[in-house]
Amino acid sequence: VQLQASGGGLVQPGGSLRLSCVASRFTLGSYAIGWFRQAPGKEREAVSRISSAGIITYYQNSVKGRFTISRDNGKNTAYLQMVNLKPEDTAVYYCAATARSSGSNNWYRAELYDYWGQGTLVTVSS
């Protein structure tokens, strides 16, 4: 089981990026996908989650209206579209997969995710 996150980079405030999370050696469509991030000196935090069929999504309050999570199970890939980026979005972003169901009260718990990608760095700076 392997997840590969990509798409990070340096972007100015107000800019956009799209992160991708490609799965190999397993069928992504059987898993919910979460995106997490860890800023320098801070704890890892959940950003968003999408159910295995792409029907149910959750977002951290600070990214609602700016980030959109999606997936293409035919391509074994999940995405995180980020617009209107802010300096406080600077972090290493990780994708993670889990076969467990979740709700609004626990989707953000990192310990419920079984497989993790290596992370991609997003830097928002002028």
CSV table of C-alpha atoms in Angstrom, one decimal:
chain,number,residue,atom,x,y,z
A,1,VAL,CA,0.0,0.0,0.0
A,2,GLN,CA,1.5,3.3,-1.1
A,3,LEU,CA,0.2,6.9,-1.2
A,4,GLN,CA,2.1,9.6,-3.1
A,5,ALA,CA,1.2,13.2,-2.5
A,6,SER,CA,2.4,15.9,-4.9
A,7,GLY,CA,1.6,19.4,-6.2
A,8,GLY,CA,3.0,21.5,-3.4
A,9,GLY,CA,5.2,24.5,-4.1
A,10,LEU,CA,5.7,28.2,-3.5
A,11,VAL,CA,2.7,30.5,-4.1
A,12,GLN,CA,1.9,34.1,-3.3
A,13,PRO,CA,-0.9,34.9,-0.9
A,14,GLY,CA,-4.2,34.7,-2.8
A,15,GLY,CA,-2.8,32.1,-5.2
A,16,SER,CA,-3.9,28.6,-5.9
A,17,LEU,CA,-2.5,25.1,-5.9
A,18,ARG,CA,-4.0,21.6,-6.5
A,19,LEU,CA,-2.5,18.7,-4.5
A,20,SER,CA,-2.8,15.2,-5.7
A,21,CYS,CA,-2.7,11.9,-3.8
A,22,VAL,CA,-2.1,8.8,-6.0
A,23,ALA,CA,-2.5,5.4,-4.6
A,24,SER,CA,-0.5,2.4,-5.8
A,25,ARG,CA,-0.8,-1.3,-4.9
A,26,PHE,CA,-4.4,-0.9,-3.7
A,27,THR,CA,-7.7,0.3,-4.9
A,28,LEU,CA,-8.3,3.8,-3.6
A,29,GLY,CA,-12.0,3.6,-4.1
A,30,SER,CA,-12.3,1.3,-1.1
A,31,TYR,CA,-10.9,4.0,1.2
A,32,ALA,CA,-11.9,7.4,2.6
A,33,ILE,CA,-9.1,9.9,2.1
A,34,GLY,CA,-8.0,12.6,4.5
A,35,TRP,CA,-5.7,15.5,4.0
A,36,PHE,CA,-3.7,16.7,7.0
A,37,ARG,CA,-1.0,19.4,7.4
A,38,GLN,CA,1.8,20.2,9.7
A,39,ALA,CA,3.2,23.7,10.0
A,40,PRO,CA,6.7,24.3,11.4
A,41,GLY,CA,6.6,24.0,15.2
A,42,LYS,CA,2.9,23.0,15.2
A,43,GLU,CA,1.0,19.8,15.6
A,44,ARG,CA,-0.4,18.0,12.6
A,45,GLU,CA,-4.0,18.9,11.9
A,46,ALA,CA,-6.8,17.6,9.8
A,47,VAL,CA,-7.8,19.7,6.8
A,48,SER,CA,-10.4,17.7,4.9
A,49,ARG,CA,-11.8,14.3,4.3
A,50,ILE,CA,-13.8,12.6,1.5
A,51,SER,CA,-15.7,9.4,1.7
A,52,SER,CA,-14.8,6.4,-0.5
A,53,ALA,CA,-17.6,7.2,-3.0
A,54,GLY,CA,-16.9,10.9,-2.8
A,55,ILE,CA,-20.3,11.7,-1.4
A,56,ILE,CA,-19.5,13.0,2.1
A,57,THR,CA,-16.9,15.6,2.7
A,58,TYR,CA,-15.6,17.4,5.8
A,59,TYR,CA,-13.5,20.5,6.2
A,60,GLN,CA,-11.6,22.3,8.9
A,61,ASN,CA,-13.3,25.6,9.6
A,62,SER,CA,-10.3,27.7,8.5
A,63,VAL,CA,-10.3,26.2,5.0
A,64,LYS,CA,-14.1,26.1,4.3
A,65,GLY,CA,-14.9,28.0,1.1
A,66,ARG,CA,-11.3,28.0,0.0
A,67,PHE,CA,-10.3,24.3,-0.2
A,68,THR,CA,-12.2,21.6,-2.1
A,69,ILE,CA,-11.5,17.9,-1.8
A,70,SER,CA,-12.4,15.5,-4.6
A,71,ARG,CA,-11.4,12.2,-6.0
A,72,ASP,CA,-11.3,10.2,-9.2
A,73,ASN,CA,-11.5,6.6,-8.3
A,74,GLY,CA,-10.9,5.6,-11.9
A,75,LYS,CA,-7.5,7.2,-11.7
A,76,ASN,CA,-6.9,6.0,-8.2
A,77,THR,CA,-6.3,9.7,-7.2
A,78,ALA,CA,-7.6,12.2,-4.7
A,79,TYR,CA,-7.2,15.9,-4.9
A,80,LEU,CA,-7.2,19.0,-2.7
A,81,GLN,CA,-7.9,22.2,-4.6
A,82,MET,CA,-6.7,25.2,-2.7
A,83,VAL,CA,-7.6,28.8,-3.6
A,84,ASN,CA,-7.1,32.1,-1.9
A,85,LEU,CA,-4.1,30.7,-0.1
A,86,LYS,CA,-2.9,32.5,3.0
A,87,PRO,CA,0.5,32.5,4.7
A,88,GLU,CA,-1.0,30.5,7.6
A,89,ASP,CA,-1.7,27.6,5.1
A,90,THR,CA,2.0,27.1,4.9
A,91,ALA,CA,2.7,23.5,5.9
A,92,VAL,CA,3.6,20.0,4.8
A,93,TYR,CA,0.5,18.4,3.5
A,94,TYR,CA,-0.2,14.7,3.8
A,95,CYS,CA,-2.8,12.5,2.4
A,96,ALA,CA,-4.0,9.4,4.3
A,97,ALA,CA,-6.4,6.6,3.7
A,98,THR,CA,-8.7,4.6,5.9
A,99,ALA,CA,-11.3,1.9,5.4
A,100,ARG,CA,-13.1,2.9,8.6
A,101,SER,CA,-16.2,5.0,8.5
A,102,SER,CA,-16.4,8.3,10.4
A,103,GLY,CA,-18.6,11.1,11.2
A,104,SER,CA,-18.4,14.8,12.0
A,105,ASN,CA,-17.1,14.0,15.5
A,106,ASN,CA,-14.1,12.0,14.5
A,107,TRP,CA,-13.1,12.4,10.9
A,108,TYR,CA,-10.2,14.6,11.9
A,109,ARG,CA,-8.6,12.0,14.2
A,110,ALA,CA,-5.3,11.0,12.6
A,111,GLU,CA,-5.1,7.7,14.5
A,112,LEU,CA,-8.1,6.5,12.5
A,113,TYR,CA,-6.1,6.6,9.3
A,114,ASP,CA,-4.1,3.5,8.4
A,115,TYR,CA,-2.0,4.6,5.4
A,116,TRP,CA,0.0,7.8,4.9
A,117,GLY,CA,1.8,9.5,2.0
A,118,GLN,CA,5.1,11.2,2.4
A,119,GLY,CA,3.9,14.8,2.3
A,120,THR,CA,4.3,17.7,0.0
A,121,LEU,CA,5.4,21.2,1.1
A,122,VAL,CA,3.1,24.2,0.5
A,123,THR,CA,4.7,27.6,1.1
A,124,VAL,CA,2.5,30.7,0.9
A,125,SER,CA,4.7,33.8,0.9
A,126,SER,CA,5.2,37.0,-1.0
